[in-house]
PDB file of C-alpha atoms and ligand atoms in Angstrom:
ATOM      1  CA  MET A   1     -12.151 -14.945  16.174  1.00 98.00           C
ATOM      2  CA  LYS A   2     -10.305 -17.947  17.520  1.00 98.00           C
ATOM      3  CA  VAL A   3      -6.639 -17.606  18.448  1.00 98.00           C
ATOM      4  CA  ILE A   4      -4.910 -20.951  17.986  1.00 99.00           C
ATOM      5  CA  THR A   5      -1.342 -21.782  18.956  1.00 98.00           C
ATOM      6  CA  SER A   6      -1.144 -25.565  18.557  1.00 98.00           C
ATOM      7  CA  ILE A   7      -1.008 -27.476  15.292  1.00 98.00           C
ATOM      8  CA  SER A   8      -3.480 -30.100  16.533  1.00 98.00           C
ATOM      9  CA  ASP A   9      -6.068 -27.431  17.482  1.00 98.00           C
ATOM     10  CA  MET A  10      -5.593 -25.803  14.083  1.00 98.00           C
ATOM     11  CA  GLN A  11      -6.154 -29.152  12.362  1.00 98.00           C
ATOM     12  CA  GLU A  12      -9.271 -29.765  14.440  1.00 98.00           C
ATOM     13  CA  SER A  13     -10.664 -26.372  13.478  1.00 98.00           C
ATOM     14  CA  VAL A  14      -9.913 -27.026   9.786  1.00 98.00           C
ATOM     15  CA  ASP A  15     -11.504 -30.503   9.956  1.00 98.00           C
ATOM     16  CA  ALA A  16     -14.725 -28.989  11.324  1.00 98.00           C
ATOM     17  CA  GLU A  17     -14.874 -26.567   8.371  1.00 98.00           C
ATOM     18  CA  LEU A  18     -14.109 -29.294   5.848  1.00 98.00           C
ATOM     19  CA  ARG A  19     -16.953 -31.416   7.273  1.00 98.00           C
ATOM     20  CA  LEU A  20     -19.249 -28.479   6.494  1.00 98.00           C
ATOM     21  CA  ASN A  21     -17.841 -28.359   2.944  1.00 98.00           C
ATOM     22  CA  HIS A  22     -16.541 -24.870   3.656  1.00 98.00           C
ATOM     23  CA  THR A  23     -13.777 -23.399   1.533  1.00 98.00           C
ATOM     24  CA  ILE A  24     -10.705 -22.127   3.361  1.00 98.00           C
ATOM     25  CA  GLY A  25      -8.765 -18.982   2.457  1.00 99.00           C
ATOM     26  CA  PHE A  26      -5.322 -18.625   3.998  1.00 99.00           C
ATOM     27  CA  VAL A  27      -3.150 -15.521   4.487  1.00 99.00           C
ATOM     28  CA  PRO A  28       0.344 -16.341   5.805  1.00 98.00           C
ATOM     29  CA  THR A  29       2.038 -13.387   7.540  1.00 98.00           C
ATOM     30  CA  MET A  30       4.817 -12.519   9.940  1.00 98.00           C
ATOM     31  CA  GLY A  31       2.484 -10.186  11.811  1.00 98.00           C
ATOM     32  CA  TYR A  32       2.653  -6.504  12.689  1.00 98.00           C
ATOM     33  CA  LEU A  33      -0.380  -6.316  10.463  1.00 98.00           C
ATOM     34  CA  HIS A  34      -1.026  -3.357   8.168  1.00 98.00           C
ATOM     35  CA  GLU A  35      -3.377  -2.438   5.314  1.00 98.00           C
ATOM     36  CA  GLY A  36      -1.323  -4.549   2.902  1.00 98.00           C
ATOM     37  CA  HIS A  37      -2.054  -7.682   4.919  1.00 98.00           C
ATOM     38  CA  LEU A  38      -5.674  -6.608   5.331  1.00 98.00           C
ATOM     39  CA  SER A  39      -6.152  -6.285   1.567  1.00 98.00           C
ATOM     40  CA  LEU A  40      -5.276  -9.993   1.366  1.00 98.00           C
ATOM     41  CA  VAL A  41      -7.729 -10.782   4.160  1.00 99.00           C
ATOM     42  CA  ASP A  42     -10.481  -8.835   2.349  1.00 98.00           C
ATOM     43  CA  GLN A  43      -9.853 -10.761  -0.852  1.00 98.00           C
ATOM     44  CA  ALA A  44      -9.797 -14.060   1.063  1.00 99.00           C
ATOM     45  CA  LYS A  45     -13.100 -13.211   2.743  1.00 98.00           C
ATOM     46  CA  LYS A  46     -14.710 -12.479  -0.627  1.00 98.00           C
ATOM     47  CA  GLU A  47     -13.663 -15.816  -2.073  1.00 98.00           C
ATOM     48  CA  ASN A  48     -13.916 -18.279   0.845  1.00 99.00           C
ATOM     49  CA  ASP A  49     -16.229 -19.353   3.681  1.00 98.00           C
ATOM     50  CA  PHE A  50     -13.497 -19.428   6.309  1.00 98.00           C
ATOM     51  CA  VAL A  51     -10.358 -17.301   6.614  1.00 99.00           C
ATOM     52  CA  VAL A  52      -7.203 -18.281   8.480  1.00 99.00           C
ATOM     53  CA  VAL A  53      -4.359 -15.824   9.035  1.00 99.00           C
ATOM     54  CA  SER A  54      -1.073 -17.180  10.333  1.00 99.00           C
ATOM     55  CA  LEU A  55       1.246 -15.009  12.343  1.00 98.00           C
ATOM     56  CA  PHE A  56       4.673 -16.557  12.558  1.00 98.00           C
ATOM     57  CA  VAL A  57       8.083 -14.915  12.368  1.00 98.00           C
ATOM     58  CA  ASN A  58       9.809 -17.878  10.767  1.00 98.00           C
ATOM     59  CA  PRO A  59      13.388 -18.214  12.061  1.00 97.00           C
ATOM     60  CA  LEU A  60      14.295 -20.453   9.116  1.00 97.00           C
ATOM     61  CA  GLN A  61      14.017 -17.634   6.585  1.00 97.00           C
ATOM     62  CA  PHE A  62      16.342 -15.194   8.375  1.00 97.00           C
ATOM     63  CA  GLY A  63      20.105 -15.281   7.835  1.00 96.00           C
ATOM     64  CA  PRO A  64      22.491 -15.110  10.830  1.00 94.00           C
ATOM     65  CA  ASN A  65      23.078 -11.346  10.407  1.00 92.00           C
ATOM     66  CA  GLU A  66      19.490 -10.432   9.556  1.00 96.00           C
ATOM     67  CA  ASP A  67      16.754  -8.802  11.617  1.00 96.00           C
ATOM     68  CA  PHE A  68      14.979 -11.815  13.187  1.00 97.00           C
ATOM     69  CA  ASP A  69      15.331 -10.417  16.719  1.00 96.00           C
ATOM     70  CA  GLN A  70      14.461  -6.863  15.652  1.00 96.00           C
ATOM     71  CA  TYR A  71      11.484  -7.863  13.467  1.00 97.00           C
ATOM     72  CA  PRO A  72       8.518  -5.845  14.808  1.00 97.00           C
ATOM     73  CA  ARG A  73       6.100  -7.856  16.935  1.00 97.00           C
ATOM     74  CA  ASP A  74       2.909  -6.772  18.733  1.00 98.00           C
ATOM     75  CA  PHE A  75       0.583  -9.667  19.351  1.00 98.00           C
ATOM     76  CA  ASN A  76      -2.165  -7.753  21.138  1.00 98.00           C
ATOM     77  CA  ARG A  77      -2.386  -5.191  18.368  1.00 98.00           C
ATOM     78  CA  ASP A  78      -2.391  -7.894  15.669  1.00 98.00           C
ATOM     79  CA  ARG A  79      -5.094  -9.802  17.471  1.00 98.00           C
ATOM     80  CA  LYS A  80      -7.368  -6.758  17.546  1.00 98.00           C
ATOM     81  CA  VAL A  81      -6.625  -5.785  13.927  1.00 98.00           C
ATOM     82  CA  ALA A  82      -7.328  -9.336  12.724  1.00 98.00           C
ATOM     83  CA  GLU A  83     -10.510  -9.590  14.765  1.00 98.00           C
ATOM     84  CA  ASP A  84     -11.782  -6.240  13.431  1.00 98.00           C
ATOM     85  CA  ALA A  85     -11.025  -7.425   9.889  1.00 98.00           C
ATOM     86  CA  GLY A  86     -13.282 -10.448  10.352  1.00 98.00           C
ATOM     87  CA  VAL A  87     -10.594 -13.152  10.400  1.00 99.00           C
ATOM     88  CA  ASP A  88     -11.967 -16.507  11.623  1.00 99.00           C
ATOM     89  CA  VAL A  89      -8.756 -17.991  13.006  1.00 99.00           C
ATOM     90  CA  LEU A  90      -5.457 -16.369  13.920  1.00 99.00           C
ATOM     91  CA  PHE A  91      -2.895 -19.169  13.930  1.00 99.00           C
ATOM     92  CA  CYS A  92       0.184 -18.121  15.871  1.00 98.00           C
ATOM     93  CA  PRO A  93       2.374 -21.072  16.793  1.00 98.00           C
ATOM     94  CA  GLN A  94       5.620 -20.718  18.724  1.00 98.00           C
ATOM     95  CA  ALA A  95       8.808 -21.729  16.895  1.00 98.00           C
ATOM     96  CA  VAL A  96       9.118 -24.918  18.968  1.00 98.00           C
ATOM     97  CA  GLU A  97       5.607 -25.944  17.867  1.00 98.00           C
ATOM     98  CA  MET A  98       6.605 -25.616  14.203  1.00 98.00           C
ATOM     99  CA  TYR A  99      10.133 -26.976  14.608  1.00 98.00           C
ATOM    100  CA  PRO A 100      10.215 -29.315  17.617  1.00 98.00           C
ATOM    101  CA  ARG A 101      13.518 -30.770  16.403  1.00 97.00           C
ATOM    102  CA  THR A 102      15.991 -30.208  13.589  1.00 94.00           C
ATOM    103  CA  PRO A 103      13.979 -31.094  10.473  1.00 93.00           C
ATOM    104  CA  VAL A 104      14.876 -34.368   8.768  1.00 96.00           C
ATOM    105  CA  VAL A 105      13.585 -32.947   5.485  1.00 97.00           C
ATOM    106  CA  SER A 106      13.365 -29.364   4.303  1.00 97.00           C
ATOM    107  CA  VAL A 107      12.447 -27.740   1.004  1.00 98.00           C
ATOM    108  CA  SER A 108      15.222 -26.514  -1.252  1.00 97.00           C
ATOM    109  CA  VAL A 109      14.305 -24.079  -4.019  1.00 98.00           C
ATOM    110  CA  ASP A 110      16.219 -24.676  -7.269  1.00 97.00           C
ATOM    111  CA  GLN A 111      14.944 -21.978  -9.615  1.00 97.00           C
ATOM    112  CA  ARG A 112      14.017 -18.292  -9.450  1.00 97.00           C
ATOM    113  CA  THR A 113      16.367 -17.701  -6.486  1.00 96.00           C
ATOM    114  CA  ASN A 114      19.768 -16.933  -8.030  1.00 96.00           C
ATOM    115  CA  VAL A 115      18.649 -13.295  -8.473  1.00 97.00           C
ATOM    116  CA  LEU A 116      17.158 -10.443  -6.373  1.00 97.00           C
ATOM    117  CA  CYS A 117      16.503 -11.322  -2.707  1.00 95.00           C
ATOM    118  CA  GLY A 118      17.450 -14.950  -3.316  1.00 95.00           C
ATOM    119  CA  GLN A 119      20.944 -13.790  -4.219  1.00 96.00           C
ATOM    120  CA  SER A 120      21.215 -11.228  -1.405  1.00 94.00           C
ATOM    121  CA  ARG A 121      19.690 -13.526   1.218  1.00 96.00           C
ATOM    122  CA  PRO A 122      21.094 -17.042   0.721  1.00 96.00           C
ATOM    123  CA  GLY A 123      18.767 -19.721   2.104  1.00 96.00           C
ATOM    124  CA  HIS A 124      15.895 -17.260   2.583  1.00 97.00           C
ATOM    125  CA  PHE A 125      13.542 -18.899   0.093  1.00 98.00           C
ATOM    126  CA  ASN A 126      14.347 -22.401   1.356  1.00 97.00           C
ATOM    127  CA  GLY A 127      13.084 -21.218   4.745  1.00 98.00           C
ATOM    128  CA  VAL A 128       9.994 -19.626   3.168  1.00 98.00           C
ATOM    129  CA  ALA A 129       9.199 -22.728   1.097  1.00 98.00           C
ATOM    130  CA  THR A 130       9.710 -25.048   4.084  1.00 98.00           C
ATOM    131  CA  VAL A 131       7.432 -23.127   6.430  1.00 98.00           C
ATOM    132  CA  LEU A 132       4.753 -22.684   3.764  1.00 98.00           C
ATOM    133  CA  THR A 133       4.812 -26.402   2.966  1.00 98.00           C
ATOM    134  CA  LYS A 134       4.135 -27.091   6.627  1.00 98.00           C
ATOM    135  CA  LEU A 135       1.453 -24.404   6.864  1.00 98.00           C
ATOM    136  CA  PHE A 136      -0.281 -25.614   3.685  1.00 98.00           C
ATOM    137  CA  HIS A 137      -0.444 -29.119   5.156  1.00 98.00           C
ATOM    138  CA  ILE A 138      -1.766 -27.851   8.479  1.00 98.00           C
ATOM    139  CA  VAL A 139      -4.345 -25.352   7.169  1.00 98.00           C
ATOM    140  CA  VAL A 140      -5.367 -27.272   3.986  1.00 98.00           C
ATOM    141  CA  PRO A 141      -6.487 -24.085   2.228  1.00 98.00           C
ATOM    142  CA  ASN A 142      -8.346 -23.866  -1.074  1.00 98.00           C
ATOM    143  CA  ARG A 143      -6.729 -20.523  -1.785  1.00 99.00           C
ATOM    144  CA  VAL A 144      -3.621 -18.813  -0.422  1.00 99.00           C
ATOM    145  CA  TYR A 145      -3.154 -15.052  -0.703  1.00 99.00           C
ATOM    146  CA  PHE A 146       0.159 -13.312  -1.370  1.00 98.00           C
ATOM    147  CA  GLY A 147       1.104  -9.707  -2.006  1.00 98.00           C
ATOM    148  CA  ARG A 148       2.726  -8.633  -5.244  1.00 98.00           C
ATOM    149  CA  LYS A 149       5.164  -6.618  -3.151  1.00 98.00           C
ATOM    150  CA  ASP A 150       7.031  -9.843  -2.486  1.00 98.00           C
ATOM    151  CA  ALA A 151       6.925 -10.816  -6.153  1.00 98.00           C
ATOM    152  CA  GLN A 152       9.844 -13.237  -5.991  1.00 98.00           C
ATOM    153  CA  GLN A 153       8.186 -15.043  -3.086  1.00 98.00           C
ATOM    154  CA  ALA A 154       4.957 -15.363  -5.089  1.00 98.00           C
ATOM    155  CA  ALA A 155       6.903 -16.641  -8.122  1.00 98.00           C
ATOM    156  CA  VAL A 156       8.782 -19.238  -6.044  1.00 98.00           C
ATOM    157  CA  ILE A 157       5.674 -20.447  -4.232  1.00 98.00           C
ATOM    158  CA  GLU A 158       3.618 -20.622  -7.441  1.00 98.00           C
ATOM    159  CA  GLY A 159       6.389 -22.841  -8.821  1.00 98.00           C
ATOM    160  CA  MET A 160       6.438 -24.995  -5.688  1.00 98.00           C
ATOM    161  CA  VAL A 161       2.668 -25.448  -5.702  1.00 98.00           C
ATOM    162  CA  GLU A 162       2.852 -26.670  -9.315  1.00 98.00           C
ATOM    163  CA  ASP A 163       5.908 -28.871  -8.754  1.00 98.00           C
ATOM    164  CA  PHE A 164       4.560 -30.507  -5.596  1.00 98.00           C
ATOM    165  CA  ASN A 165       0.935 -30.701  -6.796  1.00 98.00           C
ATOM    166  CA  PHE A 166      -0.534 -28.850  -3.844  1.00 98.00           C
ATOM    167  CA  ARG A 167      -4.288 -28.780  -4.327  1.00 98.00           C
ATOM    168  CA  LEU A 168      -4.675 -25.064  -3.787  1.00 98.00           C
ATOM    169  CA  ASP A 169      -4.704 -21.859  -5.788  1.00 98.00           C
ATOM    170  CA  ILE A 170      -2.265 -19.032  -5.246  1.00 98.00           C
ATOM    171  CA  VAL A 171      -3.907 -15.612  -5.486  1.00 98.00           C
ATOM    172  CA  THR A 172      -1.555 -12.652  -5.881  1.00 98.00           C
ATOM    173  CA  CYS A 173      -2.898  -9.234  -4.854  1.00 98.00           C
ATOM    174  CA  PRO A 174      -1.675  -5.715  -5.717  1.00 98.00           C
ATOM    175  CA  THR A 175       0.814  -3.848  -3.532  1.00 98.00           C
ATOM    176  CA  VAL A 176      -0.871  -1.453  -1.099  1.00 98.00           C
ATOM    177  CA  ARG A 177       0.962   1.878  -0.829  1.00 98.00           C
ATOM    178  CA  GLU A 178       1.000   4.993   1.309  1.00 98.00           C
ATOM    179  CA  THR A 179      -0.212   8.136  -0.457  1.00 98.00           C
ATOM    180  CA  ASP A 180       3.373   9.033  -1.415  1.00 98.00           C
ATOM    181  CA  GLY A 181       3.854   5.630  -3.042  1.00 98.00           C
ATOM    182  CA  VAL A 182       5.861   3.898  -0.307  1.00 98.00           C
ATOM    183  CA  ALA A 183       4.809   0.238  -0.157  1.00 98.00           C
ATOM    184  CA  LEU A 184       3.383  -0.683   3.237  1.00 98.00           C
ATOM    185  CA  SER A 185       5.728  -2.950   5.146  1.00 98.00           C
ATOM    186  CA  SER A 186       6.030  -4.008   8.775  1.00 97.00           C
ATOM    187  CA  ARG A 187       9.670  -2.937   8.553  1.00 97.00           C
ATOM    188  CA  ASN A 188       8.796   0.715   7.746  1.00 98.00           C
ATOM    189  CA  ILE A 189       8.464   1.317  11.485  1.00 97.00           C
ATOM    190  CA  HIS A 190      12.259   1.033  11.694  1.00 98.00           C
ATOM    191  CA  LEU A 191      12.874   3.910   9.256  1.00 98.00           C
ATOM    192  CA  SER A 192      14.061   7.247  10.623  1.00 98.00           C
ATOM    193  CA  GLN A 193      12.113  10.300   9.493  1.00 98.00           C
ATOM    194  CA  THR A 194      14.694  11.192   6.838  1.00 98.00           C
ATOM    195  CA  GLU A 195      14.843   7.597   5.615  1.00 98.00           C
ATOM    196  CA  ARG A 196      11.051   7.437   5.427  1.00 98.00           C
ATOM    197  CA  GLU A 197      10.966  10.630   3.349  1.00 98.00           C
ATOM    198  CA  GLU A 198      13.678   9.352   1.057  1.00 98.00           C
ATOM    199  CA  ALA A 199      11.942   5.958   0.680  1.00 98.00           C
ATOM    200  CA  ARG A 200       9.342   7.457  -1.670  1.00 98.00           C
ATOM    201  CA  ASN A 201      12.076   7.417  -4.300  1.00 98.00           C
ATOM    202  CA  LEU A 202      11.910   3.625  -4.507  1.00 98.00           C
ATOM    203  CA  TYR A 203       8.492   3.592  -6.156  1.00 98.00           C
ATOM    204  CA  GLN A 204       9.311   6.750  -8.108  1.00 98.00           C
ATOM    205  CA  SER A 205      12.335   5.022  -9.628  1.00 98.00           C
ATOM    206  CA  LEU A 206      10.110   2.115 -10.695  1.00 98.00           C
ATOM    207  CA  GLN A 207       7.575   4.473 -12.243  1.00 98.00           C
ATOM    208  CA  TYR A 208      10.424   6.280 -13.972  1.00 98.00           C
ATOM    209  CA  GLY A 209      11.514   2.968 -15.512  1.00 98.00           C
ATOM    210  CA  GLU A 210       7.938   2.119 -16.429  1.00 98.00           C
ATOM    211  CA  ARG A 211       7.575   5.423 -18.282  1.00 98.00           C
ATOM    212  CA  PHE A 212      10.540   4.558 -20.523  1.00 98.00           C
ATOM    213  CA  TYR A 213       9.038   1.120 -21.149  1.00 98.00           C
ATOM    214  CA  ASN A 214       5.657   2.633 -22.012  1.00 97.00           C
ATOM    215  CA  ALA A 215       7.411   5.069 -24.341  1.00 97.00           C
ATOM    216  CA  GLY A 216       8.852   2.103 -26.257  1.00 97.00           C
ATOM    217  CA  GLU A 217      12.175   1.278 -24.545  1.00 97.00           C
ATOM    218  CA  THR A 218      12.517  -2.516 -24.589  1.00 97.00           C
ATOM    219  CA  ASN A 219      16.260  -2.830 -24.015  1.00 98.00           C
ATOM    220  CA  VAL A 220      16.617  -4.407 -20.590  1.00 98.00           C
ATOM    221  CA  GLN A 221      20.051  -2.914 -19.861  1.00 98.00           C
ATOM    222  CA  GLN A 222      18.813   0.578 -20.756  1.00 98.00           C
ATOM    223  CA  LEU A 223      15.814   0.249 -18.440  1.00 98.00           C
ATOM    224  CA  GLN A 224      17.960  -1.070 -15.617  1.00 98.00           C
ATOM    225  CA  THR A 225      20.450   1.783 -16.045  1.00 98.00           C
ATOM    226  CA  LYS A 226      17.667   4.394 -15.994  1.00 98.00           C
ATOM    227  CA  VAL A 227      16.250   3.062 -12.714  1.00 98.00           C
ATOM    228  CA  LEU A 228      19.710   2.730 -11.165  1.00 98.00           C
ATOM    229  CA  GLU A 229      20.624   6.293 -12.171  1.00 98.00           C
ATOM    230  CA  PHE A 230      17.401   7.579 -10.624  1.00 98.00           C
ATOM    231  CA  LEU A 231      18.121   5.753  -7.378  1.00 98.00           C
ATOM    232  CA  GLU A 232      21.774   6.812  -7.278  1.00 98.00           C
ATOM    233  CA  LYS A 233      20.670  10.406  -7.620  1.00 98.00           C
ATOM    234  CA  ASN A 234      17.977  10.211  -4.952  1.00 98.00           C
ATOM    235  CA  ILE A 235      19.075   7.639  -2.372  1.00 98.00           C
ATOM    236  CA  HIS A 236      21.630   9.000   0.093  1.00 98.00           C
ATOM    237  CA  GLU A 237      20.630   7.553   3.459  1.00 98.00           C
ATOM    238  CA  GLY A 238      20.322   3.977   2.221  1.00 98.00           C
ATOM    239  CA  VAL A 239      22.520   1.612   0.222  1.00 98.00           C
ATOM    240  CA  ILE A 240      21.170   0.242  -3.045  1.00 98.00           C
ATOM    241  CA  ASP A 241      21.246  -3.557  -2.808  1.00 97.00           C
ATOM    242  CA  TYR A 242      20.001  -4.396  -6.299  1.00 97.00           C
ATOM    243  CA  VAL A 243      18.178  -3.067  -9.330  1.00 98.00           C
ATOM    244  CA  ASP A 244      17.204  -5.698 -11.858  1.00 98.00           C
ATOM    245  CA  VAL A 245      14.897  -6.146 -14.840  1.00 98.00           C
ATOM    246  CA  LEU A 246      13.860  -9.769 -15.383  1.00 98.00           C
ATOM    247  CA  SER A 247      11.181 -11.836 -17.043  1.00 98.00           C
ATOM    248  CA  TYR A 248       8.223 -12.565 -14.762  1.00 98.00           C
ATOM    249  CA  PRO A 249       7.445 -15.019 -13.189  1.00 97.00           C
ATOM    250  CA  ASP A 250      10.426 -17.136 -14.236  1.00 96.00           C
ATOM    251  CA  LEU A 251      12.925 -14.391 -13.220  1.00 97.00           C
ATOM    252  CA  THR A 252      15.430 -14.961 -15.992  1.00 97.00           C
ATOM    253  CA  LYS A 253      17.687 -12.392 -17.617  1.00 97.00           C
ATOM    254  CA  LYS A 254      16.743 -11.246 -21.135  1.00 97.00           C
ATOM    255  CA  GLN A 255      18.284  -8.683 -23.453  1.00 98.00           C
ATOM    256  CA  THR A 256      14.963  -7.379 -24.707  1.00 98.00           C
ATOM    257  CA  CYS A 257      11.628  -7.171 -22.909  1.00 98.00           C
ATOM    258  CA  THR A 258       9.402 -10.032 -24.042  1.00 96.00           C
ATOM    259  CA  GLY A 259       6.226 -11.070 -22.242  1.00 97.00           C
ATOM    260  CA  ASP A 260       5.714  -9.835 -18.690  1.00 98.00           C
ATOM    261  CA  MET A 261       8.802  -8.336 -17.048  1.00 98.00           C
ATOM    262  CA  ILE A 262       9.570  -7.139 -13.536  1.00 98.00           C
ATOM    263  CA  ILE A 263      11.674  -4.208 -12.385  1.00 98.00           C
ATOM    264  CA  ALA A 264      12.716  -5.064  -8.843  1.00 98.00           C
ATOM    265  CA  ILE A 265      14.773  -3.062  -6.368  1.00 98.00           C
ATOM    266  CA  ALA A 266      16.068  -3.348  -2.817  1.00 97.00           C
ATOM    267  CA  VAL A 267      17.547  -0.646  -0.595  1.00 98.00           C
ATOM    268  CA  GLN A 268      19.178  -1.295   2.748  1.00 98.00           C
ATOM    269  CA  TYR A 269      18.554   1.360   5.384  1.00 98.00           C
ATOM    270  CA  LYS A 270      20.133   1.338   8.813  1.00 97.00           C
ATOM    271  CA  LYS A 271      17.514  -0.878  10.450  1.00 97.00           C
ATOM    272  CA  ALA A 272      15.227  -1.851   7.566  1.00 96.00           C
ATOM    273  CA  ARG A 273      15.727  -3.396   4.169  1.00 97.00           C
ATOM    274  CA  LEU A 274      13.044  -2.210   1.730  1.00 98.00           C
ATOM    275  CA  ILE A 275      12.025  -3.978  -1.474  1.00 98.00           C
ATOM    276  CA  ASP A 276       9.647  -2.918  -4.199  1.00 98.00           C
ATOM    277  CA  ASN A 277       8.821  -3.825  -7.774  1.00 98.00           C
ATOM    278  CA  ILE A 278       6.652  -3.057 -10.710  1.00 98.00           C
ATOM    279  CA  ILE A 279       5.391  -5.474 -13.362  1.00 98.00           C
ATOM    280  CA  LEU A 280       5.700  -4.400 -16.993  1.00 98.00           C
ATOM    281  CA  ILE A 281       2.885  -6.106 -18.846  1.00 96.00           C
ATOM    282  CA  GLY A 282       4.007  -7.748 -22.096  1.00 95.00           C
ATOM    283  CA  LYS A 283       2.840  -5.952 -25.200  1.00 81.00           C
TER     284      LYS A 283
HETATM  285  P1  AMP B   1       4.850 -10.423   5.674  1.00 65.56           P
HETATM  286  O1  AMP B   1       4.098 -10.355   6.957  1.00 65.56           O
HETATM  287  O2  AMP B   1       5.676  -9.201   5.404  1.00 65.56           O
HETATM  288  O3  AMP B   1       5.596 -11.721   5.498  1.00 65.56           O
HETATM  289  O4  AMP B   1       3.762 -10.401   4.512  1.00 65.56           O
HETATM  290  C1  AMP B   1       2.696 -11.324   4.502  1.00 65.56           C
HETATM  291  C2  AMP B   1       1.983 -11.196   3.187  1.00 65.56           C
HETATM  292  O5  AMP B   1       1.499  -9.867   3.028  1.00 65.56           O
HETATM  293  C3  AMP B   1       2.899 -11.490   1.986  1.00 65.56           C
HETATM  294  O6  AMP B   1       2.164 -12.204   1.007  1.00 65.56           O
HETATM  295  C4  AMP B   1       3.228 -10.098   1.498  1.00 65.56           C
HETATM  296  O7  AMP B   1       3.528 -10.062   0.124  1.00 65.56           O
HETATM  297  C5  AMP B   1       1.939  -9.356   1.789  1.00 65.56           C
HETATM  298  N1  AMP B   1       2.192  -7.925   1.863  1.00 65.56           N
HETATM  299  C6  AMP B   1       3.128  -7.282   2.615  1.00 65.56           C
HETATM  300  N2  AMP B   1       3.115  -5.952   2.357  1.00 65.56           N
HETATM  301  C7  AMP B   1       2.156  -5.760   1.417  1.00 65.56           C
HETATM  302  C8  AMP B   1       1.667  -4.603   0.737  1.00 65.56           C
HETATM  303  N3  AMP B   1       2.157  -3.405   0.964  1.00 65.56           N
HETATM  304  N4  AMP B   1       0.673  -4.771  -0.173  1.00 65.56           N
HETATM  305  C9  AMP B   1       0.163  -6.010  -0.412  1.00 65.56           C
HETATM  306  N5  AMP B   1       0.583  -7.129   0.193  1.00 65.56           N
HETATM  307  C10 AMP B   1       1.570  -7.016   1.098  1.00 65.56           C
END
């Protein structure tokens, strides 16, 4: 596995693959790799000749009071994990390589961001869309792999790829969970033992909502209330940030479930903000 830190070296490596007519699969990450990331790598390896993983904690997508400085980082561990997973290139630029000066142009997301994390984290998705635009231009992937766990991110980036005519496919992969249902996340390391135990209630609340949907409940407000009640009863260490039921992927409010819907939740713990969601498939 090659570890690349400069954009020009990354472009050179990509050019060599393109000359061989190789397809490129790309997995963008912020590092502290876990099985969730590796499921994306596995899928990318199945579908492409060459797999690039980026490891970049993007300052642009963190608000002033968010956890940029505390975000878990362990380069040596990530390097070994990526190498063992069969990654071809680990692209890990420094912030000054990506943003050598204040950008003249950045990407501003207009839809799908006035709800969920977009509402709680103003500017977050502009930062995500800007860095991914740069990374897509640098890596020139055929396919880019995202986790369903960050469903709003996938919805925003799918929209951007269509709007800006990027010649790549977005592949969204299922959320990988611990045995008790907690979605794997780099931030889980910051949970205390009691918080970690309590965190299982996030997925349980989503499953609780899904059961009502499967039993025939299609009233969005009713579903939202059920999930909220479950969380209010079971979350004591954390603070519920949001519970919402929206259409997916356009993330608009509806009165009645029609087509695919998403139940999405966020809970703020002392040092980690957890998000999770479940997709209700349209009947
Ligand atoms: P991150 O490093 O947290 O920015 O995540 C990088 C990519 O991995 C994103 O596409 C995430 O959606 C995905 N990802 C993170 N956690 C999981 C998980 N538990 N299951 C599947 N994909 C995940």
